[in-house]
mmCIF file of C-alpha atoms in Angstrom:
data_model
loop_
_atom_site.group_PDB
_atom_site.id
_atom_site.type_symbol
_atom_site.label_atom_id
_atom_site.label_comp_id
_atom_site.label_asym_id
_atom_site.label_seq_id
_atom_site.Cartn_x
_atom_site.Cartn_y
_atom_site.Cartn_z
ATOM 1 C CA MET A 1 52.699 -192.684 -6.465
ATOM 2 C CA ALA A 2 49.155 -192.691 -7.737
ATOM 3 C CA ASP A 3 50.021 -190.391 -10.735
ATOM 4 C CA GLU A 4 53.069 -192.491 -11.825
ATOM 5 C CA PRO A 5 52.764 -194.608 -15.093
ATOM 6 C CA PRO A 6 52.290 -198.219 -14.037
ATOM 7 C CA PRO A 7 54.826 -200.924 -15.402
ATOM 8 C CA ALA A 8 53.926 -202.610 -18.723
ATOM 9 C CA LYS A 9 51.357 -205.410 -18.275
ATOM 10 C CA ARG A 10 53.665 -207.856 -19.712
ATOM 11 C CA GLN A 11 57.280 -207.966 -18.664
ATOM 12 C CA ARG A 12 59.922 -208.724 -21.204
ATOM 13 C CA GLN A 13 61.889 -211.759 -19.978
ATOM 14 C CA SER A 14 64.679 -211.376 -22.382
ATOM 15 C CA SER A 15 66.153 -208.237 -20.767
ATOM 16 C CA PRO A 16 65.174 -208.108 -17.061
ATOM 17 C CA THR A 17 67.305 -204.904 -16.594
ATOM 18 C CA GLU A 18 65.673 -202.989 -19.371
ATOM 19 C CA ASP A 19 63.284 -200.271 -18.280
ATOM 20 C CA THR A 20 59.734 -201.312 -18.952
ATOM 21 C CA THR A 21 58.026 -198.154 -18.005
ATOM 22 C CA PRO A 22 55.378 -197.319 -20.622
ATOM 23 C CA SER A 23 56.200 -194.516 -22.883
ATOM 24 C CA ARG A 24 53.910 -191.697 -23.853
ATOM 25 C CA SER A 25 52.727 -191.405 -27.391
ATOM 26 C CA HIS A 26 52.819 -188.097 -29.243
ATOM 27 C CA ILE A 27 48.975 -188.516 -28.886
ATOM 28 C CA TRP A 28 48.838 -186.919 -25.342
ATOM 29 C CA LYS A 29 45.888 -184.473 -25.113
ATOM 30 C CA PRO A 30 46.483 -181.852 -22.346
ATOM 31 C CA PHE A 31 42.783 -181.920 -21.467
ATOM 32 C CA GLY A 32 42.348 -185.737 -21.968
ATOM 33 C CA ASP A 33 40.625 -187.575 -19.124
ATOM 34 C CA ILE A 34 41.583 -191.195 -19.950
ATOM 35 C CA VAL A 35 44.677 -192.935 -20.592
ATOM 36 C CA LEU A 36 44.754 -195.923 -23.041
ATOM 37 C CA GLN A 37 47.727 -198.335 -23.123
ATOM 38 C CA ALA A 38 48.481 -200.535 -26.032
ATOM 39 C CA GLU A 39 51.562 -202.809 -25.691
ATOM 40 C CA ALA A 40 53.998 -200.265 -23.809
ATOM 41 C CA THR A 41 52.623 -197.094 -25.116
ATOM 42 C CA GLN A 42 50.099 -194.885 -23.523
ATOM 43 C CA PHE A 43 47.778 -192.274 -24.989
ATOM 44 C CA ARG A 44 46.005 -189.572 -23.266
ATOM 45 C CA VAL A 45 42.810 -188.878 -24.824
ATOM 46 C CA ASN A 46 39.235 -187.706 -24.301
ATOM 47 C CA ARG A 47 36.742 -190.421 -23.200
ATOM 48 C CA ASP A 48 33.855 -188.381 -24.927
ATOM 49 C CA VAL A 49 35.528 -188.721 -28.295
ATOM 50 C CA LEU A 50 35.955 -192.546 -27.767
ATOM 51 C CA ALA A 51 32.249 -192.947 -26.206
ATOM 52 C CA THR A 52 30.809 -191.133 -29.263
ATOM 53 C CA GLN A 53 32.444 -193.320 -31.868
ATOM 54 C CA SER A 54 32.393 -196.689 -29.944
ATOM 55 C CA PRO A 55 29.612 -198.288 -27.955
ATOM 56 C CA VAL A 56 32.131 -200.629 -26.345
ATOM 57 C CA PHE A 57 33.948 -197.700 -24.768
ATOM 58 C CA ALA A 58 30.512 -195.875 -23.981
ATOM 59 C CA ASP A 59 29.575 -198.863 -21.999
ATOM 60 C CA MET A 60 33.018 -199.180 -20.291
ATOM 61 C CA PHE A 61 32.880 -195.518 -19.252
ATOM 62 C CA SER A 62 29.285 -195.797 -17.884
ATOM 63 C CA VAL A 63 30.490 -198.032 -15.124
ATOM 64 C CA PRO A 64 32.112 -196.309 -12.049
ATOM 65 C CA GLN A 65 35.749 -196.977 -11.628
ATOM 66 C CA PRO A 66 36.460 -199.096 -8.576
ATOM 67 C CA PRO A 67 38.510 -197.439 -5.862
ATOM 68 C CA GLY A 68 42.283 -198.080 -5.914
ATOM 69 C CA GLU A 69 42.511 -198.548 -9.753
ATOM 70 C CA PRO A 70 45.740 -197.111 -11.142
ATOM 71 C CA LEU A 71 46.020 -193.557 -12.406
ATOM 72 C CA VAL A 72 48.169 -191.790 -14.868
ATOM 73 C CA ASP A 73 48.512 -188.158 -14.422
ATOM 74 C CA GLY A 74 45.187 -188.334 -12.533
ATOM 75 C CA CYS A 75 43.426 -190.196 -15.317
ATOM 76 C CA PRO A 76 42.046 -193.713 -15.312
ATOM 77 C CA LEU A 77 44.176 -196.241 -17.187
ATOM 78 C CA VAL A 78 42.610 -198.726 -19.665
ATOM 79 C CA LEU A 79 44.738 -201.598 -20.847
ATOM 80 C CA LEU A 80 44.032 -202.507 -24.403
ATOM 81 C CA SER A 81 44.709 -206.232 -24.563
ATOM 82 C CA GLY A 82 45.939 -207.598 -27.834
ATOM 83 C CA ASP A 83 46.073 -204.176 -29.602
ATOM 84 C CA THR A 84 49.165 -202.745 -31.074
ATOM 85 C CA THR A 85 50.730 -199.327 -30.514
ATOM 86 C CA LYS A 86 50.791 -198.622 -34.287
ATOM 87 C CA GLY A 87 47.119 -199.482 -34.677
ATOM 88 C CA TRP A 88 46.118 -197.089 -32.084
ATOM 89 C CA GLU A 89 48.342 -194.386 -33.160
ATOM 90 C CA LEU A 90 46.622 -194.581 -36.631
ATOM 91 C CA LEU A 91 43.222 -194.873 -35.294
ATOM 92 C CA LEU A 92 43.421 -191.994 -32.829
ATOM 93 C CA GLY A 93 45.016 -189.826 -35.491
ATOM 94 C CA PHE A 94 41.849 -190.288 -37.587
ATOM 95 C CA LEU A 95 39.482 -190.019 -34.621
ATOM 96 C CA TYR A 96 40.857 -186.541 -33.824
ATOM 97 C CA GLY A 97 40.936 -185.313 -37.437
ATOM 98 C CA ASN A 98 37.383 -186.249 -38.841
ATOM 99 C CA PRO A 99 39.220 -188.454 -41.308
ATOM 100 C CA PHE A 100 37.010 -191.294 -42.276
ATOM 101 C CA GLU A 101 35.521 -189.549 -45.410
ATOM 102 C CA VAL A 102 38.663 -187.748 -46.592
ATOM 103 C CA GLU A 103 39.811 -188.315 -50.197
ATOM 104 C CA GLU A 104 43.374 -188.827 -49.199
ATOM 105 C CA CYS A 105 44.986 -192.068 -50.412
ATOM 106 C CA LEU A 106 45.821 -194.167 -47.393
ATOM 107 C CA PRO A 107 48.370 -196.780 -46.607
ATOM 108 C CA PHE A 108 47.484 -200.403 -46.147
ATOM 109 C CA ASP A 109 48.383 -200.119 -42.410
ATOM 110 C CA VAL A 110 45.764 -197.364 -41.872
ATOM 111 C CA ILE A 111 43.122 -199.450 -43.516
ATOM 112 C CA ALA A 112 43.965 -202.384 -41.581
ATOM 113 C CA ALA A 113 43.895 -200.550 -38.225
ATOM 114 C CA MET A 114 40.491 -199.121 -39.197
ATOM 115 C CA LEU A 115 39.121 -202.338 -40.020
ATOM 116 C CA ARG A 116 40.455 -204.219 -37.047
ATOM 117 C CA LEU A 117 39.936 -201.811 -34.223
ATOM 118 C CA GLY A 118 36.804 -200.540 -35.824
ATOM 119 C CA ARG A 119 35.279 -203.989 -35.783
ATOM 120 C CA LYS A 120 36.707 -204.802 -32.293
ATOM 121 C CA TYR A 121 35.349 -201.845 -30.591
ATOM 122 C CA GLY A 122 32.232 -201.066 -32.724
ATOM 123 C CA ILE A 123 33.677 -198.038 -34.393
ATOM 124 C CA CYS A 124 31.419 -198.340 -37.438
ATOM 125 C CA THR A 125 32.646 -195.165 -39.136
ATOM 126 C CA ALA A 126 36.227 -196.574 -39.133
ATOM 127 C CA GLU A 127 35.231 -200.021 -40.339
ATOM 128 C CA ALA A 128 32.710 -198.856 -42.998
ATOM 129 C CA SER A 129 35.207 -196.393 -44.305
ATOM 130 C CA ALA A 130 37.871 -199.035 -44.737
ATOM 131 C CA ILE A 131 35.486 -201.436 -46.497
ATOM 132 C CA ARG A 132 34.333 -198.660 -48.783
ATOM 133 C CA ARG A 133 37.956 -197.991 -49.856
ATOM 134 C CA ILE A 134 38.610 -201.605 -50.454
ATOM 135 C CA HIS A 135 35.526 -201.940 -52.555
ATOM 136 C CA TRP A 136 36.320 -198.808 -54.572
ATOM 137 C CA GLU A 137 39.644 -200.292 -55.502
ATOM 138 C CA PHE A 138 38.365 -203.809 -56.082
ATOM 139 C CA PRO A 139 34.649 -203.566 -57.152
ATOM 140 C CA THR A 140 32.181 -206.277 -58.122
ATOM 141 C CA THR A 141 31.288 -205.100 -61.638
ATOM 142 C CA LEU A 142 33.246 -204.556 -64.724
ATOM 143 C CA LYS A 143 31.458 -201.146 -65.324
ATOM 144 C CA THR A 144 32.750 -199.896 -62.012
ATOM 145 C CA TRP A 145 36.240 -201.472 -62.525
ATOM 146 C CA SER A 146 36.606 -199.596 -65.782
ATOM 147 C CA ALA A 147 35.378 -196.314 -64.434
ATOM 148 C CA HIS A 148 38.481 -195.327 -62.563
ATOM 149 C CA ALA A 149 42.138 -195.967 -62.091
ATOM 150 C CA ARG A 150 43.469 -198.137 -59.404
ATOM 151 C CA PHE A 151 45.103 -197.160 -56.110
ATOM 152 C CA LYS A 152 43.405 -193.892 -55.634
ATOM 153 C CA LYS A 153 42.088 -194.820 -52.171
ATOM 154 C CA ILE A 154 44.548 -197.249 -50.888
ATOM 155 C CA GLN A 155 48.272 -196.604 -51.596
ATOM 156 C CA LYS A 156 50.076 -199.277 -53.718
ATOM 157 C CA ALA A 157 53.178 -200.656 -52.030
ATOM 158 C CA ASP A 158 55.340 -203.737 -52.348
ATOM 159 C CA GLY A 159 53.500 -206.668 -50.771
ATOM 160 C CA MET A 160 50.181 -204.706 -50.372
ATOM 161 C CA LEU A 161 48.112 -206.837 -52.554
ATOM 162 C CA PHE A 162 48.975 -209.973 -50.558
ATOM 163 C CA ASP A 163 48.470 -208.056 -47.380
ATOM 164 C CA LEU A 164 45.109 -206.881 -48.486
ATOM 165 C CA LEU A 165 44.077 -210.353 -49.806
ATOM 166 C CA ASN A 166 44.824 -211.955 -46.450
ATOM 167 C CA LEU A 167 42.907 -209.094 -44.719
ATOM 168 C CA VAL A 168 39.706 -209.387 -46.667
ATOM 169 C CA HIS A 169 39.675 -213.196 -46.287
ATOM 170 C CA GLU A 170 40.141 -212.650 -42.508
ATOM 171 C CA PHE A 171 37.140 -210.272 -42.186
ATOM 172 C CA GLY A 172 34.967 -211.980 -44.738
ATOM 173 C CA ILE A 173 34.723 -209.129 -47.291
ATOM 174 C CA ASN A 174 34.122 -211.814 -49.909
ATOM 175 C CA THR A 175 32.627 -209.643 -52.731
ATOM 176 C CA THR A 176 35.917 -207.881 -53.241
ATOM 177 C CA ILE A 177 38.010 -211.160 -53.523
ATOM 178 C CA PRO A 178 37.552 -211.864 -57.264
ATOM 179 C CA ALA A 179 39.012 -208.562 -58.480
ATOM 180 C CA LEU A 180 41.636 -208.419 -55.844
ATOM 181 C CA ALA A 181 42.657 -212.083 -56.590
ATOM 182 C CA LEU A 182 42.961 -211.335 -60.310
ATOM 183 C CA ALA A 183 45.110 -208.291 -59.495
ATOM 184 C CA CYS A 184 47.303 -210.615 -57.574
ATOM 185 C CA LEU A 185 47.559 -213.056 -60.599
ATOM 186 C CA HIS A 186 48.358 -210.188 -62.835
ATOM 187 C CA ASP A 187 51.136 -208.864 -60.669
ATOM 188 C CA GLN A 188 52.811 -212.022 -59.264
ATOM 189 C CA THR A 189 54.465 -215.269 -60.266
ATOM 190 C CA LEU A 190 53.474 -218.659 -59.081
ATOM 191 C CA GLU A 191 56.692 -218.725 -57.099
ATOM 192 C CA LYS A 192 55.689 -215.485 -55.250
ATOM 193 C CA ILE A 193 52.290 -216.817 -54.738
ATOM 194 C CA LEU A 194 53.774 -219.791 -52.940
ATOM 195 C CA ASN A 195 56.648 -218.101 -51.256
ATOM 196 C CA GLY A 196 55.555 -214.589 -50.583
ATOM 197 C CA VAL A 197 57.019 -211.291 -51.548
ATOM 198 C CA PRO A 198 59.172 -208.547 -49.695
ATOM 199 C CA ARG A 199 57.395 -205.313 -48.396
ATOM 200 C CA PHE A 200 59.038 -201.968 -48.824
ATOM 201 C CA ASP A 201 60.434 -202.168 -45.263
ATOM 202 C CA GLY A 202 62.251 -205.526 -45.840
ATOM 203 C CA SER A 203 59.788 -207.728 -44.048
ATOM 204 C CA ARG A 204 58.054 -210.361 -45.989
ATOM 205 C CA VAL A 205 54.330 -211.104 -46.713
ATOM 206 C CA THR A 206 53.069 -214.604 -47.443
ATOM 207 C CA LEU A 207 49.634 -215.674 -48.179
ATOM 208 C CA ALA A 208 47.644 -217.856 -46.001
ATOM 209 C CA PRO A 209 47.912 -221.427 -47.212
ATOM 210 C CA ASN A 210 44.311 -221.785 -48.230
ATOM 211 C CA ILE A 211 44.562 -218.487 -50.217
ATOM 212 C CA ALA A 212 47.592 -219.485 -51.932
ATOM 213 C CA ARG A 213 46.089 -222.715 -53.005
ATOM 214 C CA SER A 214 42.983 -220.999 -54.260
ATOM 215 C CA LEU A 215 45.123 -218.627 -56.269
ATOM 216 C CA ILE A 216 47.161 -221.405 -57.870
ATOM 217 C CA ILE A 217 43.925 -223.119 -58.938
ATOM 218 C CA GLY A 218 42.592 -219.804 -60.304
ATOM 219 C CA PHE A 219 45.922 -219.416 -62.132
ATOM 220 C CA GLN A 220 45.321 -222.423 -64.116
ATOM 221 C CA ARG A 221 41.721 -221.875 -64.740
ATOM 222 C CA VAL A 222 42.229 -218.135 -65.983
ATOM 223 C CA LEU A 223 45.010 -219.216 -68.244
ATOM 224 C CA ALA A 224 42.741 -222.009 -69.663
ATOM 225 C CA PHE A 225 39.895 -219.462 -70.197
ATOM 226 C CA GLN A 226 42.321 -217.026 -71.910
ATOM 227 C CA ASN A 227 43.639 -219.684 -74.224
ATOM 228 C CA LYS A 228 40.116 -220.617 -75.206
ATOM 229 C CA THR A 229 38.900 -217.032 -75.699
ATOM 230 C CA TYR A 230 41.833 -216.348 -78.056
ATOM 231 C CA ALA A 231 42.082 -219.713 -79.704
ATOM 232 C CA TRP A 232 41.022 -218.003 -83.032
ATOM 233 C CA LEU A 233 44.426 -216.420 -83.237
ATOM 234 C CA ASP A 234 45.833 -219.874 -83.767
ATOM 235 C CA ASN A 235 43.570 -220.393 -86.775
ATOM 236 C CA ASP A 236 45.033 -219.769 -90.242
ATOM 237 C CA ASP A 237 41.471 -219.556 -91.651
ATOM 238 C CA VAL A 238 41.021 -216.335 -89.715
ATOM 239 C CA ILE A 239 44.030 -214.437 -90.231
ATOM 240 C CA PRO A 240 45.128 -213.794 -92.972
ATOM 241 C CA ALA A 241 41.841 -213.133 -94.462
ATOM 242 C CA GLY A 242 40.943 -214.306 -97.883
ATOM 243 C CA SER A 243 41.288 -210.831 -99.536
ATOM 244 C CA CYS A 244 44.623 -210.148 -97.664
ATOM 245 C CA LYS A 245 47.350 -208.706 -99.860
ATOM 246 C CA GLN A 246 50.262 -209.399 -97.378
ATOM 247 C CA ARG A 247 49.420 -212.848 -96.160
ATOM 248 C CA SER A 248 52.981 -213.626 -94.837
ATOM 249 C CA LYS A 249 53.189 -210.266 -92.962
ATOM 250 C CA CYS A 250 49.536 -210.836 -91.427
ATOM 251 C CA THR A 251 50.484 -214.407 -90.417
ATOM 252 C CA LYS A 252 53.577 -213.082 -88.723
ATOM 253 C CA GLY A 253 51.665 -210.404 -86.934
ATOM 254 C CA ARG A 254 48.976 -212.800 -85.789
ATOM 255 C CA HIS A 255 51.547 -215.115 -84.164
ATOM 256 C CA ALA A 256 53.114 -211.870 -82.606
ATOM 257 C CA LEU A 257 49.782 -210.819 -81.268
ATOM 258 C CA ARG A 258 49.030 -214.325 -79.973
ATOM 259 C CA GLY A 259 52.387 -214.456 -78.184
ATOM 260 C CA TRP A 260 51.842 -211.013 -76.442
ATOM 261 C CA LEU A 261 48.492 -212.096 -75.247
ATOM 262 C CA ALA A 262 50.057 -215.259 -73.749
ATOM 263 C CA TRP A 263 53.315 -214.235 -72.230
ATOM 264 C CA ASP A 264 54.630 -211.050 -70.503
ATOM 265 C CA GLU A 265 58.334 -211.005 -71.611
ATOM 266 C CA ALA A 266 59.245 -208.182 -69.436
ATOM 267 C CA ARG A 267 58.454 -210.097 -66.442
ATOM 268 C CA ASP A 268 58.834 -213.616 -67.871
ATOM 269 C CA MET A 269 55.404 -214.844 -66.726
ATOM 270 C CA PRO A 270 51.946 -215.559 -68.204
ATOM 271 C CA TYR A 271 49.979 -212.349 -69.053
ATOM 272 C CA PHE A 272 46.740 -212.154 -67.254
ATOM 273 C CA PHE A 273 44.800 -209.601 -69.400
ATOM 274 C CA GLY A 274 41.664 -210.233 -67.334
ATOM 275 C CA LEU A 275 39.420 -207.272 -67.491
ATOM 276 C CA ILE A 276 41.258 -205.162 -70.065
ATOM 277 C CA HIS A 277 39.302 -204.046 -73.210
ATOM 278 C CA TRP A 278 40.458 -205.218 -76.808
ATOM 279 C CA ASP A 279 42.373 -202.296 -78.429
ATOM 280 C CA PRO A 280 41.916 -202.209 -82.212
ATOM 281 C CA ALA A 281 45.346 -200.524 -82.297
ATOM 282 C CA TRP A 282 46.911 -203.680 -81.630
ATOM 283 C CA TRP A 283 46.296 -204.697 -85.272
ATOM 284 C CA ASP A 284 48.438 -201.861 -86.410
ATOM 285 C CA ASP A 285 51.068 -202.617 -83.756
ATOM 286 C CA VAL A 286 51.739 -206.030 -85.207
ATOM 287 C CA GLY A 287 51.125 -205.066 -88.905
ATOM 288 C CA ILE A 288 47.975 -206.861 -89.583
ATOM 289 C CA CYS A 289 46.073 -205.385 -92.494
ATOM 290 C CA ASP A 290 42.455 -204.074 -92.532
ATOM 291 C CA ALA A 291 41.363 -207.016 -94.552
#
């Protein structure tokens, strides 16, 4: 029948008897006039919505459909090769909700779908919004970095930093890499950089080999820079001062502060202080006098 859903484009060989009829997504608009299929899931939507956002779809819809092409519920069927069901569910949810400028903090999966499908189909609003959110979280200047807290535009989750670092490398969003790479160094050990980390759903994310190699090189260079920056804390001529009345206590406090700036005991890893500001309260925390 012309209005019956067609079989999935790619049959699953592992289970020949399994029903491969495409399923309908919850995104099934009653007045939709086009059906999209990603993997084995179909979406009934409005071609005007797609054509307004995407020049790729606008060009596609401007060409008359050849006779005899498959229909689903009387609507032309478009197979989206290489796309995922999840990606289109996320993107269509946004297209129908005017969501690209919302202030809501979005999961990484949504950001990735906006970027991947936005670039593939020329949906500039989706791609640009994803890039803006990434730059907001990991900016290019210290002033911007210090102006707001992290993870207000992209939800933090287990493995998210590695996923995001892989993504920005893939799409060439190079200006955000330094801050994002430093965040990875601050959060993860060398072992995790090499072997990956678990996501919240139990799957595992690993860095691309070239990215992991760059992080390991950066790991050593940042540590060397930190050691050079705070070398004065190893100098007995600096602390205790000549007028100090508690020389033994201040010496002990200096060693304590130096150790704190070098090693994160709670996570048993080097401490990457990176872009934090010096806090004068640290003197009091370790018992160093005003002299």
